[in-house]
């Protein structure tokens, strides 16, 4: 590697994938204070007439989270969805065995789907394939999606919801290969059960997108093996001579290494216990930025991604009785939501530092780049703890235009956190303005930083667009 700038070559005709916005989804589970005291708290002065926390709802609206997975998670493998519908005074208070917590069932399927509409997001509902049956899963689809005239659609209407919810995306269970999972089973057993559930669900509504479980832990086969799983899917597709293409869903990802055991994971049979309340620092935020870059580089096959989770539980947002705080990891996630639109460019790079990482491929320094509606967005992670880096963007089919935004998340203390006492200790700041000259733009990124830069670009005079896209 030379001592000059890292050179990145851009060509809008050379795209990696059209970006599916659902890759920036999130997750809410009946776990700890994610639901109760998180998004729903009818006793709070901060809640509306539906019991929704107004401050949380407004924050999620501003983020424009495209999809949220619910109700679990480990929770769903012991959950009877019928407990969470109908008159609230008639719903049973039950023990959630997954997290040893009590669930009042005051917030259930209809409440969540109504909340999704208020938040401007769409649901990714998980069905119980632990203690639940394929028939139970199909019944839930019928309850949610059939207009009227059937057993479960009429029950929904009886519960005061006349119009069907028309939920399109469904998870077939949760982490069924995990020995911790209620209803844990082998891959073969899961395959048979998931196939039957999917078949019955599509008998009810053929217009469903279904997500099957993959390996759920780093010691298990195919965990994080994107390329290998994709290759197997394509091999099966070829042998069957099928036109169907299987996509990948990475629907639980985040940084989580502190609140993983003991009282942090045992609810002691309380309602809304403080579980998995990870406090994130600057270092964690940089890692989240790196994960976002990895997802973007995998956008040619990954179509759904869920930051797990969204509120209070390993989450970018934390609440108390008086308000909320934005944790450090919120900022790279919010940049992806705001600027991650259009197509991911397949960039060429020179003079880029790398490092060896056990168990994974060599990781690149610079992040992925996207283009949409004449706007270029660049996300760059600088892992170097001491040295700034210069990134040189070289346009091959365009010229640079007007700078729209340049921000950076950095600081001298990697362990700095945001909390209710100091909620803005770690926040983005204006980055050094990029220096543009014709088809070349230079960006300076400080050490231990994650940067987001957006600007317009122009088609040079006399340029003829290429019709072929390289993948």
Tab-separated table of C-alpha atoms in Angstrom:
chain	number	residue	atom	x	y	z
A	1	UNK	CA	0.000	0.000	0.000
A	2	UNK	CA	1.251	3.465	-0.882
A	3	UNK	CA	1.211	6.555	1.270
A	4	UNK	CA	-1.198	8.571	-0.879
A	5	UNK	CA	-4.975	8.763	-0.661
A	6	UNK	CA	-7.279	5.790	-0.903
A	7	UNK	CA	-8.626	5.931	-4.444
A	8	UNK	CA	-12.225	4.927	-5.130
A	9	UNK	CA	-13.488	4.683	-8.719
A	10	UNK	CA	-17.180	5.343	-9.315
A	11	UNK	CA	-19.368	4.571	-12.299
A	12	UNK	CA	-23.156	4.773	-12.026
A	13	UNK	CA	-23.407	2.120	-14.754
A	14	UNK	CA	-21.537	-0.313	-12.503
A	15	UNK	CA	-24.072	-1.161	-9.795
A	16	UNK	CA	-23.974	-3.930	-7.244
A	17	UNK	CA	-27.716	-3.996	-6.564
A	18	UNK	CA	-30.867	-1.960	-6.349
A	19	UNK	CA	-31.244	-1.296	-2.647
A	20	UNK	CA	-34.264	-2.785	-0.889
A	21	UNK	CA	-35.151	-0.365	1.917
A	22	UNK	CA	-36.191	-3.292	4.127
A	23	UNK	CA	-32.498	-3.967	4.670
A	24	UNK	CA	-32.687	-1.151	7.253
A	25	UNK	CA	-35.541	-2.653	9.287
A	26	UNK	CA	-35.633	-3.145	13.046
A	27	UNK	CA	-37.150	-5.391	15.710
A	28	UNK	CA	-39.452	-5.239	18.737
A	29	UNK	CA	-39.883	-8.260	20.991
A	30	UNK	CA	-41.960	-8.867	24.095
A	31	UNK	CA	-38.769	-8.724	26.109
A	32	UNK	CA	-37.812	-6.447	28.968
A	33	UNK	CA	-39.076	-2.909	28.375
A	34	UNK	CA	-39.179	-2.983	24.570
A	35	UNK	CA	-42.993	-2.991	24.417
A	36	UNK	CA	-44.212	-2.043	27.894
A	37	UNK	CA	-42.534	1.222	28.999
A	38	UNK	CA	-40.928	1.360	25.544
A	39	UNK	CA	-43.418	1.964	22.752
A	40	UNK	CA	-46.528	1.371	24.907
A	41	UNK	CA	-47.175	2.871	28.333
A	42	UNK	CA	-50.827	3.861	28.887
A	43	UNK	CA	-50.105	5.152	32.404
A	44	UNK	CA	-47.475	7.611	31.200
A	45	UNK	CA	-48.192	11.317	30.779
A	46	UNK	CA	-46.082	11.066	27.614
A	47	UNK	CA	-48.514	8.641	25.944
A	48	UNK	CA	-51.475	9.294	23.663
A	49	UNK	CA	-55.016	7.947	24.015
A	50	UNK	CA	-53.910	4.606	22.546
A	51	UNK	CA	-51.174	4.217	25.137
A	52	UNK	CA	-48.404	4.810	22.579
A	53	UNK	CA	-45.404	6.787	23.828
A	54	UNK	CA	-45.635	9.954	21.718
A	55	UNK	CA	-41.948	10.810	21.971
A	56	UNK	CA	-40.905	7.336	20.841
A	57	UNK	CA	-43.482	7.281	18.063
A	58	UNK	CA	-42.306	10.640	16.737
A	59	UNK	CA	-38.663	9.545	16.820
A	60	UNK	CA	-39.430	6.398	14.821
A	61	UNK	CA	-41.501	8.391	12.337
A	62	UNK	CA	-38.554	10.743	11.795
A	63	UNK	CA	-36.207	7.799	11.320
A	64	UNK	CA	-38.535	6.285	8.668
A	65	UNK	CA	-37.867	2.701	9.747
A	66	UNK	CA	-39.262	0.655	6.831
A	67	UNK	CA	-40.020	-2.635	8.604
A	68	UNK	CA	-40.225	-3.926	12.184
A	69	UNK	CA	-40.128	-7.574	13.209
A	70	UNK	CA	-42.528	-8.722	15.973
A	71	UNK	CA	-43.285	-10.363	18.469
A	72	UNK	CA	-39.994	-12.244	18.735
A	73	UNK	CA	-37.410	-13.491	19.137
A	74	UNK	CA	-37.261	-16.303	21.675
A	75	UNK	CA	-40.583	-15.053	23.008
A	76	UNK	CA	-42.536	-16.142	19.936
A	77	UNK	CA	-41.680	-19.836	20.333
A	78	UNK	CA	-43.945	-20.056	23.386
A	79	UNK	CA	-46.500	-17.406	22.401
A	80	UNK	CA	-50.183	-18.100	21.762
A	81	UNK	CA	-51.340	-15.225	19.573
A	82	UNK	CA	-54.938	-15.734	20.732
A	83	UNK	CA	-53.884	-14.574	24.213
A	84	UNK	CA	-53.141	-11.128	22.766
A	85	UNK	CA	-56.396	-10.367	20.925
A	86	UNK	CA	-59.921	-9.525	22.025
A	87	UNK	CA	-61.081	-7.398	24.969
A	88	UNK	CA	-58.067	-6.457	27.080
A	89	UNK	CA	-59.852	-7.232	30.336
A	90	UNK	CA	-60.305	-10.824	29.152
A	91	UNK	CA	-56.714	-11.466	28.121
A	92	UNK	CA	-54.713	-13.827	30.357
A	93	UNK	CA	-51.629	-12.789	32.285
A	94	UNK	CA	-49.103	-15.453	31.380
A	95	UNK	CA	-45.537	-16.502	32.116
A	96	UNK	CA	-43.108	-15.995	29.262
A	97	UNK	CA	-40.780	-18.933	29.784
A	98	UNK	CA	-38.165	-17.638	27.335
A	99	UNK	CA	-37.280	-14.626	29.505
A	100	UNK	CA	-38.881	-15.708	32.815
A	101	UNK	CA	-41.138	-12.645	32.689
A	102	UNK	CA	-44.840	-11.949	33.084
A	103	UNK	CA	-46.836	-10.779	30.067
A	104	UNK	CA	-50.171	-9.039	30.604
A	105	UNK	CA	-51.033	-9.474	26.900
A	106	UNK	CA	-52.421	-5.940	26.973
A	107	UNK	CA	-50.449	-5.246	23.802
A	108	UNK	CA	-50.965	-7.842	21.073
A	109	UNK	CA	-51.287	-8.313	17.337
A	110	UNK	CA	-53.924	-5.667	16.623
A	111	UNK	CA	-52.220	-3.095	18.844
A	112	UNK	CA	-48.880	-3.684	17.150
A	113	UNK	CA	-50.298	-3.452	13.635
A	114	UNK	CA	-52.161	-0.245	14.509
A	115	UNK	CA	-48.939	1.132	16.003
A	116	UNK	CA	-47.087	0.270	12.764
A	117	UNK	CA	-49.535	2.396	10.791
A	118	UNK	CA	-49.057	5.267	13.223
A	119	UNK	CA	-45.270	4.901	12.968
A	120	UNK	CA	-45.287	4.718	9.167
A	121	UNK	CA	-43.680	1.288	9.037
A	122	UNK	CA	-44.672	-2.189	7.889
A	123	UNK	CA	-44.680	-5.372	9.996
A	124	UNK	CA	-42.589	-8.508	9.730
A	125	UNK	CA	-44.649	-10.918	11.825
A	126	UNK	CA	-43.140	-14.104	13.237
A	127	UNK	CA	-45.244	-17.212	13.817
A	128	UNK	CA	-44.718	-19.700	16.636
A	129	UNK	CA	-43.140	-22.893	15.298
A	130	UNK	CA	-41.918	-23.948	18.749
A	131	UNK	CA	-45.041	-24.879	20.706
A	132	UNK	CA	-47.236	-23.687	17.836
A	133	UNK	CA	-48.434	-25.710	14.870
A	134	UNK	CA	-48.656	-24.975	11.145
A	135	UNK	CA	-52.423	-24.738	11.661
A	136	UNK	CA	-51.897	-22.025	14.293
A	137	UNK	CA	-49.704	-20.087	11.864
A	138	UNK	CA	-52.285	-20.314	9.084
A	139	UNK	CA	-55.010	-19.215	11.515
A	140	UNK	CA	-53.039	-16.070	12.363
A	141	UNK	CA	-52.675	-15.258	8.655
A	142	UNK	CA	-56.425	-15.735	8.255
A	143	UNK	CA	-57.089	-13.486	11.255
A	144	UNK	CA	-54.818	-10.759	9.861
A	145	UNK	CA	-55.368	-10.913	6.115
A	146	UNK	CA	-58.771	-12.336	5.149
A	147	UNK	CA	-61.488	-9.729	4.746
A	148	UNK	CA	-64.512	-11.588	6.110
A	149	UNK	CA	-66.595	-14.738	5.997
A	150	UNK	CA	-64.177	-17.173	7.675
A	151	UNK	CA	-63.769	-18.267	11.263
A	152	UNK	CA	-60.707	-16.191	12.084
A	153	UNK	CA	-61.530	-13.149	9.937
A	154	UNK	CA	-64.901	-12.901	11.649
A	155	UNK	CA	-63.177	-13.102	15.029
A	156	UNK	CA	-61.008	-10.129	14.066
A	157	UNK	CA	-64.090	-8.189	13.029
A	158	UNK	CA	-65.726	-9.140	16.325
A	159	UNK	CA	-62.666	-7.655	18.029
A	160	UNK	CA	-63.421	-4.317	16.393
A	161	UNK	CA	-61.028	-4.450	13.423
A	162	UNK	CA	-63.186	-4.438	10.299
A	163	UNK	CA	-60.488	-4.116	7.642
A	164	UNK	CA	-57.837	-6.807	7.166
A	165	UNK	CA	-54.263	-5.883	8.047
A	166	UNK	CA	-52.828	-7.461	4.870
A	167	UNK	CA	-49.469	-8.377	6.407
A	168	UNK	CA	-47.097	-9.392	3.610
A	169	UNK	CA	-43.890	-10.504	5.371
A	170	UNK	CA	-43.755	-13.456	7.804
A	171	UNK	CA	-40.985	-15.283	9.691
A	172	UNK	CA	-41.388	-19.047	10.034
A	173	UNK	CA	-40.350	-19.378	13.669
A	174	UNK	CA	-37.255	-18.116	15.451
A	175	UNK	CA	-33.785	-19.675	15.871
A	176	UNK	CA	-35.190	-23.193	15.857
A	177	UNK	CA	-31.680	-24.697	15.700
A	178	UNK	CA	-30.749	-23.042	19.012
A	179	UNK	CA	-30.702	-25.410	22.024
A	180	UNK	CA	-32.074	-22.533	24.141
A	181	UNK	CA	-35.171	-22.290	21.968
A	182	UNK	CA	-38.585	-23.517	23.147
A	183	UNK	CA	-39.441	-26.313	20.718
A	184	UNK	CA	-35.809	-26.722	19.596
A	185	UNK	CA	-35.552	-29.163	16.708
A	186	UNK	CA	-33.124	-30.499	14.138
A	187	UNK	CA	-32.742	-28.919	10.718
A	188	UNK	CA	-34.684	-31.769	9.125
A	189	UNK	CA	-37.529	-31.485	11.620
A	190	UNK	CA	-37.645	-27.744	11.141
A	191	UNK	CA	-37.619	-28.110	7.370
A	192	UNK	CA	-40.693	-30.332	7.408
A	193	UNK	CA	-42.566	-28.121	9.874
A	194	UNK	CA	-41.656	-24.836	8.187
A	195	UNK	CA	-42.581	-26.170	4.754
A	196	UNK	CA	-45.992	-27.291	6.029
A	197	UNK	CA	-46.568	-23.981	7.809
A	198	UNK	CA	-45.611	-22.008	4.720
A	199	UNK	CA	-47.846	-24.149	2.533
A	200	UNK	CA	-50.854	-23.706	4.816
A	201	UNK	CA	-50.213	-19.986	5.223
A	202	UNK	CA	-50.156	-19.553	1.446
A	203	UNK	CA	-53.350	-21.547	1.090
A	204	UNK	CA	-54.901	-18.704	3.100
A	205	UNK	CA	-53.071	-15.877	1.305
A	206	UNK	CA	-50.852	-16.605	-1.684
A	207	UNK	CA	-49.303	-13.145	-1.699
A	208	UNK	CA	-46.917	-13.712	1.216
A	209	UNK	CA	-43.161	-13.327	1.535
A	210	UNK	CA	-41.861	-16.005	3.918
A	211	UNK	CA	-38.580	-16.046	5.854
A	212	UNK	CA	-37.130	-19.371	7.038
A	213	UNK	CA	-34.691	-19.754	9.944
A	214	UNK	CA	-30.976	-20.096	9.349
A	215	UNK	CA	-28.153	-20.772	11.799
A	216	UNK	CA	-28.520	-18.593	14.881
A	217	UNK	CA	-25.154	-18.733	16.631
A	218	UNK	CA	-21.474	-18.385	15.674
A	219	UNK	CA	-20.758	-22.030	16.527
A	220	UNK	CA	-23.400	-23.308	14.129
A	221	UNK	CA	-23.047	-24.226	10.445
A	222	UNK	CA	-23.639	-21.469	7.876
A	223	UNK	CA	-23.691	-18.702	10.514
A	224	UNK	CA	-22.799	-15.475	8.665
A	225	UNK	CA	-21.690	-17.531	5.652
A	226	UNK	CA	-23.458	-15.281	3.145
A	227	UNK	CA	-21.563	-16.515	0.089
A	228	UNK	CA	-21.881	-20.200	0.964
A	229	UNK	CA	-25.620	-20.002	1.701
A	230	UNK	CA	-26.189	-18.070	-1.512
A	231	UNK	CA	-24.224	-20.667	-3.481
A	232	UNK	CA	-26.293	-23.522	-2.024
A	233	UNK	CA	-29.531	-21.698	-2.874
A	234	UNK	CA	-28.380	-21.175	-6.444
A	235	UNK	CA	-27.216	-24.793	-6.756
A	236	UNK	CA	-30.639	-26.086	-5.699
A	237	UNK	CA	-32.294	-23.593	-8.037
A	238	UNK	CA	-30.183	-24.863	-10.922
A	239	UNK	CA	-30.815	-28.544	-10.197
A	240	UNK	CA	-34.559	-27.930	-10.035
A	241	UNK	CA	-34.407	-25.660	-13.097
A	242	UNK	CA	-36.464	-23.212	-11.101
A	243	UNK	CA	-36.963	-19.533	-11.910
A	244	UNK	CA	-37.421	-18.790	-8.215
A	245	UNK	CA	-34.581	-16.885	-6.559
A	246	UNK	CA	-34.074	-17.118	-2.812
A	247	UNK	CA	-32.994	-13.984	-0.982
A	248	UNK	CA	-31.355	-13.653	2.424
A	249	UNK	CA	-32.843	-12.028	5.515
A	250	UNK	CA	-30.428	-10.864	8.222
A	251	UNK	CA	-33.220	-10.057	10.643
A	252	UNK	CA	-31.296	-9.887	13.925
A	253	UNK	CA	-28.039	-7.974	14.074
A	254	UNK	CA	-26.430	-5.547	16.496
A	255	UNK	CA	-23.614	-5.132	19.008
A	256	UNK	CA	-24.301	-7.122	22.190
A	257	UNK	CA	-21.599	-8.267	24.588
A	258	UNK	CA	-22.318	-6.877	28.089
A	259	UNK	CA	-25.923	-7.542	29.147
A	260	UNK	CA	-25.911	-11.205	28.128
A	261	UNK	CA	-26.269	-13.207	31.343
A	262	UNK	CA	-27.511	-13.249	34.935
A	263	UNK	CA	-30.007	-10.583	35.932
A	264	UNK	CA	-29.671	-8.952	32.508
A	265	UNK	CA	-31.475	-11.924	30.935
A	266	UNK	CA	-33.702	-13.178	33.789
A	267	UNK	CA	-36.970	-11.304	34.308
A	268	UNK	CA	-37.598	-12.894	37.727
A	269	UNK	CA	-41.288	-13.177	36.750
A	270	UNK	CA	-41.814	-9.434	36.739
A	271	UNK	CA	-43.649	-7.314	34.170
A	272	UNK	CA	-41.425	-5.078	32.026
A	273	UNK	CA	-38.154	-5.996	33.796
A	274	UNK	CA	-34.940	-4.225	32.837
A	275	UNK	CA	-33.412	-6.824	30.516
A	276	UNK	CA	-30.676	-6.591	27.874
A	277	UNK	CA	-30.345	-2.846	28.466
A	278	UNK	CA	-26.997	-2.464	26.764
A	279	UNK	CA	-25.381	0.965	27.137
A	280	UNK	CA	-23.556	1.781	23.916
A	281	UNK	CA	-20.360	3.775	23.507
A	282	UNK	CA	-18.596	5.389	20.555
A	283	UNK	CA	-16.696	2.198	19.798
A	284	UNK	CA	-19.997	0.314	19.469
A	285	UNK	CA	-21.368	2.969	17.116
A	286	UNK	CA	-18.369	2.571	14.818
A	287	UNK	CA	-18.950	-1.170	14.720
A	288	UNK	CA	-22.619	-0.638	13.855
A	289	UNK	CA	-21.480	1.597	11.002
A	290	UNK	CA	-19.233	-1.193	9.783
A	291	UNK	CA	-22.138	-3.660	9.935
A	292	UNK	CA	-24.266	-1.278	7.857
A	293	UNK	CA	-21.502	-1.095	5.258
A	294	UNK	CA	-21.340	-4.893	5.173
A	295	UNK	CA	-25.089	-5.143	4.632
A	296	UNK	CA	-24.881	-2.623	1.803
A	297	UNK	CA	-22.091	-4.584	0.146
A	298	UNK	CA	-24.350	-7.649	0.408
A	299	UNK	CA	-27.433	-5.904	-0.980
A	300	UNK	CA	-27.287	-8.000	-4.139
A	301	UNK	CA	-28.631	-10.893	-2.038
A	302	UNK	CA	-29.731	-9.551	1.366
A	303	UNK	CA	-33.186	-7.979	1.055
A	304	UNK	CA	-34.244	-7.758	4.721
A	305	UNK	CA	-32.188	-6.666	7.707
A	306	UNK	CA	-33.385	-5.908	11.238
A	307	UNK	CA	-31.379	-3.977	13.801
A	308	UNK	CA	-32.211	-5.842	17.006
A	309	UNK	CA	-33.740	-4.150	18.721
A	310	UNK	CA	-35.301	-0.668	18.578
A	311	UNK	CA	-36.298	0.543	22.072
A	312	UNK	CA	-34.722	-0.207	25.498
A	313	UNK	CA	-33.552	-3.749	24.639
A	314	UNK	CA	-30.095	-3.698	22.947
A	315	UNK	CA	-31.477	-0.584	21.312
A	316	UNK	CA	-30.590	2.824	19.855
A	317	UNK	CA	-33.411	4.443	21.861
A	318	UNK	CA	-33.777	4.299	25.649
A	319	UNK	CA	-36.724	5.600	27.665
A	320	UNK	CA	-37.495	6.535	31.242
A	321	UNK	CA	-40.531	8.192	32.793
A	322	UNK	CA	-39.508	11.660	31.610
A	323	UNK	CA	-38.235	11.154	28.085
A	324	UNK	CA	-35.856	9.303	25.811
A	325	UNK	CA	-32.168	9.312	24.979
A	326	UNK	CA	-30.500	8.575	21.652
A	327	UNK	CA	-27.712	6.068	22.137
A	328	UNK	CA	-24.527	6.307	20.080
A	329	UNK	CA	-25.543	3.542	17.672
A	330	UNK	CA	-28.583	5.542	16.557
A	331	UNK	CA	-26.502	7.876	14.414
A	332	UNK	CA	-24.986	5.477	11.852
A	333	UNK	CA	-28.372	3.746	11.658
A	334	UNK	CA	-30.176	7.050	11.070
A	335	UNK	CA	-27.717	7.996	8.313
A	336	UNK	CA	-28.413	4.711	6.543
A	337	UNK	CA	-32.156	5.308	6.811
A	338	UNK	CA	-31.881	8.882	5.561
A	339	UNK	CA	-29.319	8.495	2.789
A	340	UNK	CA	-29.387	4.803	1.866
A	341	UNK	CA	-31.586	4.973	-1.227
A	342	UNK	CA	-31.335	3.969	-4.862
A	343	UNK	CA	-28.583	1.593	-6.013
A	344	UNK	CA	-25.417	0.384	-4.335
A	345	UNK	CA	-22.458	1.053	-6.594
A	346	UNK	CA	-19.876	-1.642	-7.226
A	347	UNK	CA	-16.770	0.428	-6.582
A	348	UNK	CA	-13.164	-0.242	-7.516
A	349	UNK	CA	-10.514	0.693	-4.956
A	350	UNK	CA	-6.767	1.243	-4.893
A	351	UNK	CA	-4.289	1.870	-2.095
A	352	UNK	CA	-6.819	0.733	0.502
A	353	UNK	CA	-5.496	-0.583	3.844
A	354	UNK	CA	-6.776	-3.955	5.038
A	355	UNK	CA	-6.327	-6.091	8.109
A	356	UNK	CA	-6.485	-9.807	8.832
A	357	UNK	CA	-9.465	-10.995	10.877
A	358	UNK	CA	-9.672	-14.564	12.156
A	359	UNK	CA	-12.602	-16.492	10.725
A	360	UNK	CA	-13.602	-13.894	8.134
A	361	UNK	CA	-12.342	-12.525	4.875
A	362	UNK	CA	-9.927	-9.597	4.836
A	363	UNK	CA	-11.947	-6.472	5.555
A	364	UNK	CA	-11.743	-3.331	3.431
A	365	UNK	CA	-11.320	0.147	4.875
A	366	UNK	CA	-13.755	2.194	2.825
A	367	UNK	CA	-17.508	1.773	2.953
A	368	UNK	CA	-20.039	1.198	0.185
A	369	UNK	CA	-21.371	3.955	-2.000
A	370	UNK	CA	-24.895	4.479	-3.292
A	371	UNK	CA	-26.561	6.661	-5.894
A	372	UNK	CA	-30.178	7.780	-6.188
A	373	UNK	CA	-31.875	10.571	-8.147
A	374	UNK	CA	-28.636	12.356	-8.936
A	375	UNK	CA	-27.350	12.115	-5.363
A	376	UNK	CA	-24.292	10.213	-4.188
A	377	UNK	CA	-23.985	9.065	-0.561
A	378	UNK	CA	-20.714	7.759	0.823
A	379	UNK	CA	-20.332	5.949	4.162
A	380	UNK	CA	-16.738	5.516	5.345
A	381	UNK	CA	-15.473	3.738	8.450
A	382	UNK	CA	-11.911	4.578	9.528
A	383	UNK	CA	-10.796	1.859	11.940
A	384	UNK	CA	-7.371	3.412	12.408
A	385	UNK	CA	-7.179	4.640	16.009
A	386	UNK	CA	-4.485	7.238	15.382
A	387	UNK	CA	-4.297	8.328	11.753
A	388	UNK	CA	-6.706	10.291	9.569
A	389	UNK	CA	-7.190	9.057	6.028
A	390	UNK	CA	-7.824	10.785	2.750
A	391	UNK	CA	-10.331	9.197	0.372
A	392	UNK	CA	-10.251	10.274	-3.259
A	393	UNK	CA	-13.468	9.708	-5.222
A	394	UNK	CA	-12.853	9.441	-8.952
A	395	UNK	CA	-15.885	9.660	-11.252
A	396	UNK	CA	-15.642	7.623	-14.452
A	397	UNK	CA	-18.975	8.665	-15.989
A	398	UNK	CA	-20.025	11.791	-14.067
A	399	UNK	CA	-18.696	14.954	-12.491
A	400	UNK	CA	-19.211	16.130	-8.943
A	401	UNK	CA	-21.848	18.686	-8.058
A	402	UNK	CA	-23.111	20.431	-4.949
A	403	UNK	CA	-22.307	19.195	-1.440
A	404	UNK	CA	-25.514	18.347	0.424
A	405	UNK	CA	-24.264	16.966	3.738
A	406	UNK	CA	-20.988	15.995	5.408
A	407	UNK	CA	-21.039	14.666	8.969
A	408	UNK	CA	-18.768	12.539	11.082
A	409	UNK	CA	-19.135	10.560	14.306
A	410	UNK	CA	-15.855	10.526	16.196
A	411	UNK	CA	-14.214	11.455	19.492
A	412	UNK	CA	-11.142	11.028	21.642
A	413	UNK	CA	-12.825	8.604	24.073
A	414	UNK	CA	-14.016	5.357	22.492
A	415	UNK	CA	-15.793	4.454	25.732
A	416	UNK	CA	-17.912	7.634	25.855
A	417	UNK	CA	-21.673	7.023	26.112
A	418	UNK	CA	-24.906	8.991	25.951
A	419	UNK	CA	-27.193	8.721	28.971
A	420	UNK	CA	-29.958	10.723	30.605
A	421	UNK	CA	-27.413	12.765	32.549
A	422	UNK	CA	-25.420	13.630	29.408
A	423	UNK	CA	-27.551	12.763	26.354
A	424	UNK	CA	-25.340	14.528	23.787
A	425	UNK	CA	-21.886	13.395	24.827
A	426	UNK	CA	-21.486	11.499	21.529
A	427	UNK	CA	-23.225	13.137	18.560
A	428	UNK	CA	-22.341	13.765	14.909
A	429	UNK	CA	-20.578	16.959	13.979
A	430	UNK	CA	-19.916	18.739	10.712
A	431	UNK	CA	-17.091	17.102	8.794
A	432	UNK	CA	-14.376	18.874	6.867
A	433	UNK	CA	-15.793	20.008	3.555
A	434	UNK	CA	-14.782	17.731	0.664
A	435	UNK	CA	-12.506	19.298	-1.931
A	436	UNK	CA	-13.873	18.852	-5.468
A	437	UNK	CA	-12.094	19.352	-8.757
A	438	UNK	CA	-13.904	18.197	-11.893
A	439	UNK	CA	-14.475	14.451	-11.679
A	440	UNK	CA	-12.397	14.102	-8.506
A	441	UNK	CA	-13.433	14.713	-4.896
A	442	UNK	CA	-11.251	14.315	-1.821
A	443	UNK	CA	-12.653	13.536	1.625
A	444	UNK	CA	-10.631	13.667	4.842
A	445	UNK	CA	-11.826	11.174	7.480
A	446	UNK	CA	-10.487	11.438	11.049
A	447	UNK	CA	-9.220	8.435	13.028
A	448	UNK	CA	-11.740	6.141	14.812
A	449	UNK	CA	-14.642	7.614	12.874
A	450	UNK	CA	-17.701	6.858	10.779
A	451	UNK	CA	-18.553	9.454	8.152
A	452	UNK	CA	-21.541	10.176	5.939
A	453	UNK	CA	-21.174	12.468	2.940
A	454	UNK	CA	-23.832	13.243	0.324
A	455	UNK	CA	-23.625	15.369	-2.793
A	456	UNK	CA	-25.157	15.782	-6.207
A	457	UNK	CA	-23.476	14.673	-9.420
A	458	UNK	CA	-23.849	15.669	-13.055
A	459	UNK	CA	-23.656	13.935	-16.422
A	460	UNK	CA	-20.785	15.390	-18.468
A	461	UNK	CA	-21.664	17.137	-21.728
A	462	UNK	CA	-21.812	14.665	-24.597
A	463	UNK	CA	-21.865	11.613	-22.320
A	464	UNK	CA	-23.936	8.695	-23.591
A	465	UNK	CA	-25.311	6.457	-20.827
A	466	UNK	CA	-24.423	2.786	-21.025
A	467	UNK	CA	-27.426	0.468	-21.030
A	468	UNK	CA	-25.612	-2.501	-19.539
A	469	UNK	CA	-25.340	-2.941	-15.785
A	470	UNK	CA	-22.459	-5.050	-14.467
A	471	UNK	CA	-23.170	-7.248	-11.447
